[in-house]
Coordinates of C-alpha atoms and ligand atoms in Angstrom, one line a residue:
M1 CA -17.7 -27.3 -22.1
G2 CA -20.5 -25.4 -20.5
A3 CA -20.4 -23.2 -17.5
T4 CA -22.0 -24.7 -14.4
A5 CA -23.0 -23.2 -11.1
G6 CA -20.1 -25.1 -9.5
I7 CA -18.8 -28.6 -9.3
N8 CA -22.1 -30.6 -9.1
G9 CA -23.9 -27.3 -8.8
T10 CA -23.4 -27.3 -5.0
M11 CA -20.6 -24.8 -4.4
I12 CA -22.2 -21.4 -4.6
S13 CA -20.0 -18.4 -4.2
E14 CA -22.5 -15.6 -4.7
K15 CA -26.0 -14.6 -3.7
P16 CA -28.8 -15.4 -6.2
D17 CA -29.1 -11.7 -7.2
A18 CA -25.4 -11.2 -7.5
W19 CA -24.1 -8.9 -10.2
M20 CA -20.7 -10.6 -10.5
V21 CA -20.7 -14.4 -10.5
T22 CA -18.1 -17.1 -10.6
L23 CA -17.7 -18.8 -14.0
N24 CA -17.1 -22.5 -13.6
W25 CA -15.4 -24.1 -16.6
R26 CA -15.8 -27.9 -16.5
W27 CA -12.6 -29.4 -17.7
S28 CA -13.5 -33.0 -16.9
D29 CA -15.9 -34.9 -14.7
S30 CA -13.7 -34.2 -11.7
V31 CA -12.0 -30.9 -12.6
V32 CA -13.7 -27.6 -12.8
V33 CA -11.7 -24.4 -13.3
K34 CA -13.3 -21.6 -11.3
F35 CA -12.9 -18.0 -12.5
F36 CA -13.7 -16.1 -9.3
P37 CA -14.8 -12.5 -10.1
D38 CA -12.3 -10.9 -7.6
T39 CA -9.3 -12.9 -9.1
V40 CA -10.4 -12.1 -12.6
L41 CA -10.7 -8.4 -11.8
F42 CA -7.2 -8.5 -10.1
Y43 CA -5.4 -10.1 -13.1
V44 CA -7.3 -8.0 -15.7
F45 CA -6.3 -4.9 -13.8
L46 CA -2.7 -5.9 -13.8
E47 CA -2.6 -7.0 -17.4
M48 CA -4.0 -3.7 -18.6
V49 CA -1.4 -1.8 -16.5
V50 CA 1.4 -3.9 -17.9
L51 CA 0.1 -3.6 -21.5
V52 CA -0.3 0.2 -21.4
T53 CA 3.1 0.7 -19.8
A54 CA 4.8 -1.7 -22.3
L55 CA 3.2 0.2 -25.2
Q56 CA 4.5 3.5 -23.9
A57 CA 7.9 2.0 -23.5
E58 CA 7.8 0.8 -27.1
F59 CA 6.1 3.9 -28.8
P60 CA 7.7 7.3 -27.8
G61 CA 4.7 9.2 -29.2
F62 CA 2.3 7.3 -26.9
A63 CA 4.7 7.9 -24.0
K64 CA 4.7 11.6 -24.8
L65 CA 0.9 11.7 -24.8
L66 CA 0.8 9.9 -21.4
S67 CA 3.3 12.4 -19.9
R68 CA 1.1 15.4 -20.8
K69 CA -0.2 17.2 -17.7
V70 CA -3.9 17.0 -16.8
G71 CA -4.3 19.5 -14.0
P72 CA -1.7 18.7 -11.3
A73 CA -0.9 15.1 -12.6
K74 CA 0.4 13.5 -15.8
L75 CA -2.3 11.9 -18.0
G76 CA -0.7 8.5 -17.5
Y77 CA -1.0 8.7 -13.7
F78 CA -4.5 10.1 -14.0
L79 CA -5.5 7.1 -16.1
L80 CA -3.8 4.7 -13.8
G81 CA -5.5 6.3 -10.7
T82 CA -8.9 6.1 -12.4
W83 CA -8.4 2.5 -13.6
F84 CA -7.3 1.6 -10.0
A85 CA -10.4 3.3 -8.5
V86 CA -12.7 1.4 -10.9
F87 CA -11.0 -1.9 -10.1
L88 CA -11.1 -1.2 -6.3
A89 CA -14.8 -0.3 -6.4
L90 CA -15.7 -3.5 -8.3
F91 CA -13.5 -5.6 -6.0
V92 CA -15.1 -4.1 -2.8
W93 CA -18.6 -4.4 -4.3
Y94 CA -18.1 -8.1 -5.0
W95 CA -17.0 -8.9 -1.4
A96 CA -19.4 -6.5 0.3
V97 CA -22.5 -7.1 -1.8
D98 CA -22.3 -10.1 -4.1
H99 CA -20.3 -12.7 -2.2
L100 CA -21.9 -15.5 -0.2
Y101 CA -19.6 -16.1 2.7
H102 CA -18.7 -19.8 3.4
G103 CA -21.1 -21.0 0.8
D104 CA -24.1 -21.0 3.2
G105 CA -24.1 -17.3 3.8
K106 CA -23.9 -17.7 7.6
Y107 CA -21.8 -14.6 7.9
N108 CA -23.9 -12.5 5.5
K109 CA -26.5 -12.1 8.2
H110 CA -24.2 -9.9 10.3
P111 CA -23.2 -6.6 8.6
L112 CA -20.2 -6.2 10.9
E113 CA -18.8 -9.5 9.8
V114 CA -19.3 -8.7 6.1
A115 CA -17.6 -5.3 6.5
A116 CA -14.7 -6.8 8.5
R117 CA -14.2 -9.6 6.0
T118 CA -14.4 -7.2 3.0
C119 CA -11.7 -5.2 4.6
G120 CA -9.6 -8.3 5.1
V121 CA -9.8 -9.6 1.5
T122 CA -9.2 -6.0 0.2
A123 CA -6.1 -5.8 2.4
V124 CA -4.8 -9.1 1.0
M125 CA -5.4 -8.0 -2.6
L126 CA -3.5 -4.7 -1.8
L127 CA -0.7 -6.7 -0.3
G128 CA -0.5 -8.6 -3.6
L129 CA -0.2 -5.4 -5.5
L130 CA 2.2 -3.6 -3.3
L131 CA 4.7 -6.5 -3.4
L132 CA 5.0 -6.2 -7.2
P133 CA 7.0 -2.9 -7.3
A134 CA 9.1 -4.0 -4.2
S135 CA 11.7 -5.9 -6.3
K136 CA 14.7 -3.8 -7.3
S137 CA 15.3 -5.9 -10.5
S138 CA 11.7 -6.7 -11.4
P139 CA 11.4 -8.0 -15.0
V140 CA 7.8 -6.7 -15.1
L141 CA 9.0 -3.1 -14.4
R142 CA 11.8 -3.5 -16.9
A143 CA 9.4 -4.7 -19.6
A144 CA 7.2 -1.7 -18.8
G145 CA 10.2 0.6 -19.3
S146 CA 10.1 1.6 -15.6
S147 CA 12.3 1.0 -12.7
W148 CA 12.1 0.3 -9.0
E149 CA 13.1 3.8 -7.8
S150 CA 10.5 5.4 -10.1
A151 CA 7.8 3.1 -9.0
V152 CA 8.5 3.2 -5.3
W153 CA 5.8 5.8 -4.7
I154 CA 3.2 3.3 -5.9
H155 CA 4.5 0.8 -3.3
I156 CA 4.2 3.5 -0.7
M157 CA 0.7 4.5 -1.7
L158 CA -0.5 0.9 -1.8
G159 CA 1.2 0.3 1.6
V160 CA -0.9 3.1 3.1
L161 CA -4.1 1.6 1.6
F162 CA -3.1 -1.8 2.8
L163 CA -2.6 -0.6 6.4
T164 CA -5.9 1.3 6.3
A165 CA -7.8 -1.8 5.1
T166 CA -6.0 -4.0 7.7
C167 CA -6.9 -1.6 10.5
G168 CA -10.5 -1.6 9.2
H169 CA -10.4 -5.4 9.4
V170 CA -9.1 -5.4 13.0
V171 CA -11.4 -2.6 14.3
L172 CA -14.5 -4.0 12.7
F173 CA -13.7 -7.5 14.1
L174 CA -13.1 -6.0 17.5
A175 CA -16.6 -4.4 17.3
R176 CA -18.0 -7.8 16.2
F177 CA -16.2 -9.6 19.0
A178 CA -17.6 -7.1 21.4
E179 CA -21.1 -7.6 19.9
M180 CA -20.8 -11.3 20.7
G181 CA -19.3 -10.7 24.2
Y182 CA -15.7 -11.8 23.4
L183 CA -13.9 -8.5 23.3
S184 CA -10.6 -10.1 24.5
D185 CA -10.5 -12.2 21.3
I186 CA -8.5 -9.4 19.6
L187 CA -5.5 -9.9 22.0
P188 CA -2.3 -11.4 20.6
F189 CA -1.3 -15.0 21.6
N190 CA -4.7 -15.5 23.1
A191 CA -5.0 -19.1 24.2
A192 CA -8.5 -18.4 25.3
F193 CA -9.6 -17.3 21.9
F194 CA -13.3 -18.3 21.5
Y195 CA -15.2 -16.5 18.7
P196 CA -18.3 -18.7 18.4
Q197 CA -19.1 -19.6 14.8
N198 CA -21.1 -22.8 14.5
P199 CA -23.6 -21.3 14.4
V200 CA -22.3 -17.7 14.4
G201 CA -23.0 -16.3 17.9
G202 CA -23.8 -19.8 19.3
K203 CA -21.9 -21.8 21.9
T204 CA -19.3 -23.6 19.7
P205 CA -15.9 -22.0 19.8
S206 CA -13.8 -21.6 16.7
N207 CA -10.7 -23.8 16.3
N208 CA -9.1 -21.2 14.0
W209 CA -5.8 -20.6 15.8
T210 CA -4.6 -18.4 13.0
V211 CA -6.7 -15.5 14.4
P212 CA -4.7 -15.0 17.6
M213 CA -1.5 -15.7 15.6
M214 CA -2.5 -12.9 13.2
S215 CA -3.2 -10.6 16.1
A216 CA 0.3 -11.3 17.4
V217 CA 1.8 -10.4 14.0
F218 CA -0.5 -7.5 13.3
W219 CA 0.5 -5.1 16.1
P220 CA 4.3 -5.2 15.5
S221 CA 3.7 -5.0 11.8
L222 CA 1.7 -1.8 12.4
V223 CA 4.7 -0.3 14.1
C224 CA 7.1 -1.4 11.5
F225 CA 5.1 -0.4 8.4
G226 CA 2.9 2.4 9.9
I227 CA 5.4 4.2 12.2
F228 CA 9.0 3.5 11.3
P229 CA 8.8 4.8 7.7
W230 CA 8.1 8.3 9.1
F231 CA 11.6 8.2 10.6
R232 CA 13.4 7.0 7.5
R233 CA 15.0 10.4 6.9
R234 CA 16.6 10.2 10.3
N235 CA 17.3 6.5 10.7
Y236 CA 17.2 4.7 7.4
E237 CA 18.5 1.4 8.8
L238 CA 15.7 1.2 11.3
F239 CA 13.2 1.7 8.5
R240 CA 15.0 -0.7 6.2
Y241 CA 15.5 -3.6 8.6
S242 CA 12.1 -3.3 10.2
H243 CA 10.6 -3.7 6.7
Y244 CA 11.9 -7.3 6.9
M245 CA 8.9 -7.9 9.2
S246 CA 7.2 -8.7 5.9
V247 CA 9.1 -12.1 6.0
I248 CA 6.8 -12.9 9.0
L249 CA 3.7 -11.0 7.9
V250 CA 3.3 -12.4 4.4
P251 CA 3.5 -16.2 5.4
A252 CA 1.2 -15.4 8.4
I253 CA -1.3 -13.9 6.0
L254 CA -1.0 -16.8 3.6
W255 CA -1.8 -19.1 6.5
H256 CA -4.6 -16.9 7.9
A257 CA -6.5 -16.2 4.6
T258 CA -6.6 -19.3 2.6
N259 CA -7.3 -17.6 -0.7
A260 CA -4.5 -15.0 -0.2
W261 CA -2.1 -16.8 -2.6
Y262 CA -4.3 -15.9 -5.6
F263 CA -3.1 -12.4 -5.1
V264 CA 0.1 -12.6 -3.2
L265 CA 1.9 -15.4 -5.0
P266 CA 3.2 -13.3 -8.1
G267 CA 4.7 -10.6 -5.8
V268 CA 6.3 -13.2 -3.4
L269 CA 7.9 -15.1 -6.3
L270 CA 9.2 -11.9 -7.9
W271 CA 10.6 -10.7 -4.6
T272 CA 12.2 -14.0 -3.7
V273 CA 13.9 -14.3 -7.2
D274 CA 15.0 -10.6 -6.8
R275 CA 16.6 -11.3 -3.4
V276 CA 18.5 -14.3 -4.7
V277 CA 19.8 -12.3 -7.8
R278 CA 20.8 -9.5 -5.5
L279 CA 22.6 -11.9 -3.1
C280 CA 24.5 -13.4 -6.1
G281 CA 25.4 -9.8 -7.3
A282 CA 26.6 -8.8 -3.8
C283 CA 28.9 -11.9 -3.8
E284 CA 30.7 -10.7 -6.9
G285 CA 34.2 -9.6 -6.3
V286 CA 34.8 -5.8 -6.4
Q287 CA 38.2 -4.2 -6.7
V288 CA 38.5 -0.7 -5.3
Q289 CA 41.0 1.0 -7.6
E290 CA 41.1 4.5 -6.2
M291 CA 39.5 6.5 -3.4
E292 CA 39.9 10.2 -3.7
P293 CA 38.7 12.5 -0.9
L294 CA 37.8 15.8 -2.6
E295 CA 37.1 19.1 -0.9
A296 CA 35.9 22.5 -2.0
A297 CA 35.8 25.7 0.1
A298 CA 32.3 27.1 0.5
A299 CA 31.5 30.1 -1.6
T300 CA 31.4 33.6 -0.5
T301 CA 32.5 35.1 -3.8
I302 CA 34.6 34.0 -6.7
T303 CA 36.5 37.2 -7.4
T304 CA 39.0 39.0 -5.3
T305 CA 37.7 42.5 -5.6
E306 CA 37.5 44.7 -2.5
E307 CA 33.7 44.6 -2.5
A308 CA 34.0 40.8 -2.4
Q309 CA 36.4 40.8 0.5
E310 CA 34.0 43.1 2.4
T311 CA 31.1 40.6 1.8
K312 CA 33.3 37.8 3.1
K313 CA 34.1 39.7 6.3
K314 CA 30.4 40.4 6.9
Q315 CA 29.5 36.7 7.0
K316 CA 29.3 35.7 10.6
K317 CA 29.6 32.0 10.3
P318 CA 31.7 30.5 7.5
A319 CA 29.8 27.9 5.6
P320 CA 31.3 24.4 5.9
A321 CA 33.5 23.1 3.1
E322 CA 31.9 20.7 0.6
R323 CA 33.4 17.3 0.6
V324 CA 32.9 14.5 -2.0
T325 CA 34.5 11.1 -2.1
N326 CA 35.3 9.7 -5.5
V327 CA 35.4 5.9 -5.5
A328 CA 36.7 4.1 -8.7
F329 CA 36.2 0.4 -8.8
A330 CA 36.2 -2.6 -11.2
W331 CA 33.4 -5.1 -10.9
P332 CA 31.6 -7.7 -13.0
G333 CA 28.4 -5.6 -12.9
Q334 CA 29.9 -3.0 -15.2
A335 CA 28.9 -5.3 -18.1
R336 CA 25.2 -5.0 -17.0
T337 CA 25.3 -1.2 -16.8
H338 CA 23.4 -0.6 -20.0
S339 CA 22.3 3.0 -19.5
P340 CA 23.3 6.3 -17.8
S341 CA 21.3 7.2 -14.7
M342 CA 21.7 3.8 -13.3
F343 CA 22.7 3.4 -9.6
V344 CA 24.3 0.9 -7.4
V345 CA 23.7 0.0 -3.7
V346 CA 27.1 -0.1 -1.9
N347 CA 28.4 -1.3 1.4
F348 CA 31.9 -0.7 2.9
P349 CA 32.3 -3.3 5.8
Q350 CA 35.1 -1.2 7.2
I351 CA 32.5 1.6 7.9
S352 CA 29.5 -0.6 8.7
L353 CA 28.5 -4.2 8.1
N354 CA 24.8 -3.5 7.8
E355 CA 24.6 -0.2 6.0
W356 CA 23.9 -0.2 2.2
H357 CA 23.4 3.1 0.4
P358 CA 22.3 3.9 -3.1
F359 CA 24.6 6.0 -5.4
S360 CA 24.3 6.9 -9.0
L361 CA 27.1 5.7 -11.2
S362 CA 29.0 8.8 -12.4
S363 CA 30.9 6.8 -15.0
S364 CA 29.5 6.0 -18.4
P365 CA 28.4 2.4 -19.2
L366 CA 31.2 2.6 -21.8
D367 CA 33.9 3.4 -19.3
S368 CA 36.0 0.4 -18.3
T369 CA 36.1 1.5 -14.6
A370 CA 33.0 2.4 -12.6
T371 CA 32.9 5.5 -10.4
I372 CA 30.6 6.9 -7.7
H373 CA 30.9 10.4 -6.2
V374 CA 29.5 10.6 -2.7
K375 CA 28.7 13.8 -1.0
D376 CA 29.6 14.0 2.7
M377 CA 26.4 14.6 4.6
G378 CA 28.0 15.2 8.0
E379 CA 30.8 13.9 10.3
E380 CA 28.9 10.9 11.7
S381 CA 26.9 10.0 8.6
F382 CA 27.8 7.1 6.4
S383 CA 29.1 9.4 3.7
G384 CA 31.1 11.4 6.3
R385 CA 32.7 8.2 7.5
L386 CA 33.4 7.2 3.8
H387 CA 35.3 10.5 3.4
K388 CA 37.4 9.6 6.4
L389 CA 38.0 6.1 5.1
A390 CA 39.2 7.6 1.8
L391 CA 41.7 9.9 3.7
A392 CA 43.0 6.8 5.6
A393 CA 42.8 4.4 2.6
S394 CA 46.5 4.5 1.7
N395 CA 47.4 3.3 5.2
L396 CA 45.1 0.3 5.2
P397 CA 47.2 -2.9 4.9
H398 CA 44.6 -4.8 2.9
G399 CA 43.0 -1.8 1.1
V400 CA 39.4 -0.9 1.1
V401 CA 36.7 -3.6 0.9
M402 CA 33.6 -2.7 -1.1
N403 CA 30.4 -4.7 -1.8
V404 CA 28.1 -3.7 -4.6
Q405 CA 24.5 -4.6 -5.6
G406 CA 23.0 -3.6 -8.9
P407 CA 23.1 -1.8 -11.2
Y408 CA 19.5 -0.7 -11.1
G409 CA 17.5 1.9 -13.0
S410 CA 15.7 2.5 -16.2
R411 CA 17.0 3.0 -19.7
V412 CA 17.6 6.4 -21.3
N413 CA 19.0 7.1 -24.8
L414 CA 19.9 10.7 -25.4
H415 CA 20.4 10.0 -29.1
E416 CA 16.7 9.6 -29.6
S417 CA 16.1 13.4 -29.1
Q418 CA 17.4 16.3 -31.2
E419 CA 18.2 18.7 -28.3
V420 CA 19.0 17.6 -24.8
V421 CA 19.5 19.8 -21.7
L422 CA 20.8 18.1 -18.6
V423 CA 20.1 20.1 -15.5
A424 CA 21.9 19.3 -12.3
G425 CA 21.8 20.8 -8.8
G426 CA 24.8 20.1 -6.5
I427 CA 25.6 16.4 -6.2
G428 CA 22.7 15.7 -8.7
I429 CA 25.5 16.1 -11.2
T430 CA 26.5 12.4 -10.9
P431 CA 23.9 10.8 -13.2
M432 CA 24.4 13.8 -15.6
V433 CA 28.1 13.2 -15.8
S434 CA 27.3 9.6 -16.8
A435 CA 24.7 10.7 -19.4
L436 CA 27.0 13.3 -20.9
R437 CA 30.0 11.0 -21.1
C438 CA 28.0 8.2 -22.6
A439 CA 26.4 10.5 -25.2
V440 CA 29.8 11.9 -26.2
Q441 CA 31.4 8.4 -26.4
Q442 CA 28.5 7.1 -28.5
G443 CA 28.7 10.3 -30.7
L444 CA 32.4 9.7 -31.3
R445 CA 31.7 6.1 -32.3
A446 CA 29.4 7.6 -34.9
K447 CA 26.4 5.5 -33.8
Q448 CA 23.1 6.5 -35.4
S449 CA 22.0 9.6 -33.6
K450 CA 19.3 12.3 -33.9
L451 CA 21.2 14.4 -31.4
R452 CA 22.0 17.9 -32.7
R453 CA 22.9 19.7 -29.5
L454 CA 23.7 18.7 -25.9
R455 CA 23.9 21.2 -23.0
L456 CA 24.6 20.7 -19.3
V457 CA 23.3 23.3 -16.9
W458 CA 24.8 22.8 -13.4
V459 CA 24.1 24.8 -10.3
A460 CA 26.2 24.4 -7.2
R461 CA 26.7 26.4 -4.0
S462 CA 30.4 26.7 -4.3
P463 CA 32.6 27.1 -7.4
G464 CA 35.2 24.6 -6.2
V465 CA 32.6 21.8 -6.6
F466 CA 32.8 22.3 -10.4
D467 CA 36.5 21.6 -10.4
M468 CA 35.9 18.2 -8.6
F469 CA 34.4 16.9 -11.8
A470 CA 36.8 18.6 -14.2
K471 CA 38.5 15.3 -15.2
E472 CA 35.1 13.6 -15.9
L473 CA 33.6 16.6 -17.7
S474 CA 36.6 17.5 -19.9
I475 CA 35.0 16.6 -23.2
Q476 CA 36.9 15.8 -26.4
A477 CA 34.8 17.9 -28.7
A478 CA 36.8 17.3 -32.0
G479 CA 35.0 14.9 -34.2
L480 CA 31.7 15.1 -32.3
P481 CA 28.7 15.3 -34.6
F482 CA 26.9 17.7 -32.2
P483 CA 28.1 20.6 -30.0
V484 CA 28.3 20.2 -26.3
E485 CA 28.0 23.2 -24.0
I486 CA 28.5 23.3 -20.2
S487 CA 26.9 26.2 -18.3
L488 CA 27.9 26.6 -14.6
F489 CA 26.0 28.6 -12.1
C490 CA 27.1 29.3 -8.5
S491 CA 24.0 30.0 -6.5
A492 CA 25.9 31.3 -3.4
C493 CA 28.4 33.5 -5.3
S494 CA 28.0 37.2 -5.5
F495 CA 30.0 37.8 -8.7
S496 CA 30.4 36.0 -11.9
S497 CA 33.9 34.8 -12.8
P498 CA 35.8 36.1 -15.8
E499 CA 35.5 34.3 -19.1
D500 CA 38.9 32.7 -18.5
G501 CA 42.2 33.4 -16.7
P502 CA 42.5 33.7 -12.9
G503 CA 39.1 33.3 -11.1
A504 CA 37.5 31.2 -13.9
G505 CA 36.9 27.5 -13.1
I506 CA 38.7 24.7 -14.9
L507 CA 35.5 23.9 -16.8
G508 CA 35.0 27.5 -17.9
P509 CA 33.3 30.6 -16.7
I510 CA 30.9 30.5 -13.7
T511 CA 27.8 32.7 -13.5
A512 CA 26.7 34.0 -10.1
G513 CA 23.1 33.2 -9.1
R514 CA 20.6 30.7 -10.4
P515 CA 19.8 30.0 -14.1
N516 CA 16.6 31.2 -15.7
F517 CA 15.3 27.8 -17.0
Q518 CA 12.5 29.4 -19.0
Q519 CA 15.0 31.4 -21.0
I520 CA 17.4 28.5 -21.5
F521 CA 14.8 26.1 -22.8
E522 CA 13.2 28.6 -25.1
K523 CA 16.7 29.5 -26.5
E524 CA 17.7 25.9 -26.9
N525 CA 14.6 25.0 -28.9
P526 CA 12.2 27.8 -29.9
G527 CA 9.8 25.2 -31.3
G528 CA 10.1 22.9 -28.3
A529 CA 9.0 19.8 -30.2
Q530 CA 12.2 17.8 -29.9
L531 CA 13.7 19.1 -26.6
L532 CA 14.4 16.7 -23.8
V533 CA 15.1 18.0 -20.3
L534 CA 16.6 15.7 -17.7
A535 CA 16.9 17.0 -14.1
C536 CA 18.4 15.9 -10.9
G537 CA 18.9 18.0 -7.8
P538 CA 17.0 19.6 -4.9
A539 CA 13.2 19.3 -5.1
A540 CA 12.6 23.0 -5.5
M541 CA 15.0 23.3 -8.4
V542 CA 13.6 20.3 -10.1
A543 CA 10.0 21.6 -9.7
E544 CA 11.0 25.0 -11.2
C545 CA 12.8 23.3 -14.0
E546 CA 9.8 21.0 -14.8
K547 CA 7.5 24.0 -14.9
A548 CA 9.8 25.8 -17.4
A549 CA 10.2 22.7 -19.5
R550 CA 6.5 22.1 -19.7
S551 CA 5.8 25.6 -20.7
A552 CA 8.5 25.3 -23.4
S553 CA 6.7 22.1 -24.6
A554 CA 9.8 20.0 -23.8
D555 CA 9.8 16.4 -22.6
F556 CA 10.8 16.3 -19.0
E557 CA 12.2 13.5 -16.8
D558 CA 13.6 13.8 -13.3
W559 CA 16.0 11.5 -11.5
S560 CA 15.5 11.7 -7.8
F561 CA 17.9 10.9 -4.9
V562 CA 15.0 10.7 -2.4
L563 CA 13.2 7.4 -1.9
Ligands
FAD1 C1 18.8 6.5 -6.7 C2 19.7 7.3 -5.8 C3 20.9 7.8 -6.3 C4 21.8 8.5 -5.5 N1 23.0 9.0 -5.9 C5 23.8 9.7 -5.2 C6 25.0 10.2 -5.6 O1 25.4 9.9 -6.8 N2 25.8 10.9 -4.8 C7 25.4 11.2 -3.5 O2 26.2 11.8 -2.8 N3 24.2 10.8 -3.0 C8 23.4 10.0 -3.8 N4 22.2 9.6 -3.4 C9 21.8 10.0 -2.0 C10 22.5 9.0 -1.0 O3 22.0 7.7 -1.1 C11 22.2 9.5 0.4 O4 22.6 10.8 0.5 C12 23.1 8.7 1.3 O5 22.5 7.4 1.5 C13 23.2 9.5 2.6 O6 23.4 8.7 3.7 P1 24.2 9.3 5.0 O7 23.9 8.3 6.1 O8 25.6 9.6 4.7 O9 23.5 10.7 5.2 P2 22.2 11.0 6.1 O10 22.3 12.5 6.4 O11 22.1 10.0 7.2 O12 21.0 10.8 5.1 C14 20.7 11.8 4.2 C15 19.4 11.3 3.4 O13 19.7 10.1 2.7 C16 18.7 9.1 3.0 N5 19.3 7.8 3.2 C17 20.2 7.4 4.1 N6 20.5 6.2 4.0 C18 19.9 5.7 2.9 C19 19.8 4.5 2.2 N7 20.5 3.4 2.6 N8 19.1 4.4 1.1 C20 18.4 5.5 0.6 N9 18.4 6.7 1.2 C21 19.1 6.8 2.3 C22 18.1 9.5 4.3 O14 16.7 9.1 4.4 C23 18.2 11.0 4.3 O15 17.1 11.6 3.7 C24 21.3 8.8 -4.1 C25 20.1 8.4 -3.7 C26 19.3 7.6 -4.5 C27 18.0 7.1 -4.0

C-alpha cells in the first residue's frame, strides 16, 4: 500500500513546498486513510504525555527524578511545558505556513484570513486538550497516577490559551470583514451576514450560517469563561453553573468547524461518561449517622498565669470561636475509597438544592463509616449554614438529607516510604487524619511495610481545635511496627502548655508558635533519602514546608483545598 497525494491525487491539503504533508494510506480503491499532520501531532503529543506520566506512576525512582526542581518549577512540569511549546509551534506552523486552505488555496492569498483561520483551528485544538482534565473521574488521569484536582491548573492554563486564540480568531476576522467592507458581519444573530467568498472578496455571499451562530455563542462564552472565573472565590456557584455554557459552546464549535471533532471528541466522550457516572453516584443512598457541631474558643493563651491574663485583657477584639461540623455517614461509595487524601463533593438539600462543595474524607478507607469535618467559613456561608443544621439536626422529623458524589483523588501509600511526616495547618488536618488512621490500621494488620516512623505536625490557631479531633487521632500504639508521634503547635498562643495535667491538650502538649520545619525534617531523617513530607494547609505554610523539605532532600507532596 503506497502513499498517494490524496484520493486520486486531487485532494491536496498542503502547498507544494510544505514542510509537513498529509500521508495518504490507500486501504482500497475507494478508501484512503489520511494522516493529517495537525491530527498526528495532536495524538503523538497526548500519547507521549500519557506514556511519561504512566511511567512515573509505575516507577517511583522516575517519579522522584521528575519531581526534582529545575529553577522555580519541577523537572516534570518543565519537560511538559517544553514538549507543549514544541507541539504548539509545529501545529501553528502547519496551519499558518504549510496548509492550503480549501484545497485550492483561495484563502492563502489573504494574510488576515490565514492568521484568523490559524487562530481558529488552534483554539479548537486547545479546546480538545482542555476538556481532557475536566472530568473528575477520568480513567486517563487515574492511569497516569494523577487526579482531577491536581490537574485542574492545566485545565485553567489551557482555558486561558483557548480564550486568547478564540479572541485572536474573532479580532482578525473582524479586521478581515472590515477589509472587505462588511464590518457588521461580526454581530451575533446577523441575518444580513454576507462575507463574500466565491471568489473571496467577490459578490457572492456566503451561505455559512454557522458564523453568525458562532458570534452569538462567542460573546456570552467570553463572559462565562473569561470573566466569571475571576469571581469564583466570592461566588463559586456563579462560576460553576456558568461553566455549563460549554454544553452550548462545544456543540456550536463542532458545527462551525467541521474538523473540530478530530480534537474535541476524546474530551467530550470522557466528560459525558464522567457526568453519567457522577449522576449515578449522586443517586446512591446516603445515611447520615451523626452530625456533631464542634466549637473551640479562639486562643489568646493556653495557660492561666497572670501574664497570660494580662495579654488577654490587652486584646481589643476577641477573635471569633472556631467552629467545625463533623458529619458521619454510611454510603456505598465507601467501598471505592481506596486511598487517604480522597475527597467527596457533598450537597445538603435542606441547606441548598444547587450547592455542592468538596470536602476531604477525614475517615480512613478502612473505617466502616465515612466522616467529613467542615470548617465554618462564616454565618451565611454554606459551611456556616451546615453548622446551624447540625445544631438543629436532632429536631428534624426526617433527619438530615445528604447527597454525595465521589470519592475522587489520587492514590497515596505511606508504607512505601521509610519516614513520613504529615504536616497540617488548621482544617488541613482532615486528609492527614485519614492518612494517619489508614497507616496505623494497615500497620496493625501487619501488611508489608517499609514504614519505620510516622509523625504528624499540626499547626492551628487555637488549642481547642486539637481536641476536636481527639477521638480520631487517639492512636492505639501497642503492636504497631513503627512509632507514631503527634506534635501540636498553636500559632496564636503565647505560652506552651505543660507536658500533661491541667492546660495540656487531650492529644498531648501544645507548643506555642510555629514549627521550624527545617529542624524537624533534618531531625526526622538526617540522610533525607527516604523521607516523605505531605502537607495541607494555608499556602504560605505549605510553601515554607516545601522549601524546608526540598532542602532536606525529602520527597514532597501537597494536598490543596483551593481549586
Ligand atoms: C479537594 C478539597 C478538599 C477540601 N476539604 C475540606 C475539608 O476537609 N474541610 C473543610 O472545612 N474544607 C475543605 N475544603 C474547602 C471547602 O470546600 C470550602 O471551604 C468550602 O466549599 C467553603 O464554602 P463556603 O461557601 O462555606 O465558604 P466561602 O467563604 O463561601 O468559600 C471559601 C472558599 O471556598 C471556595 N469554594 C466555595 N464553594 C466551593 C465549591 N463548591 N467548590 C470548591 N471551592 C469552593 C471559594 O472559592 C472560597 O475560596 C476542601 C476543598 C477542596 C478543593
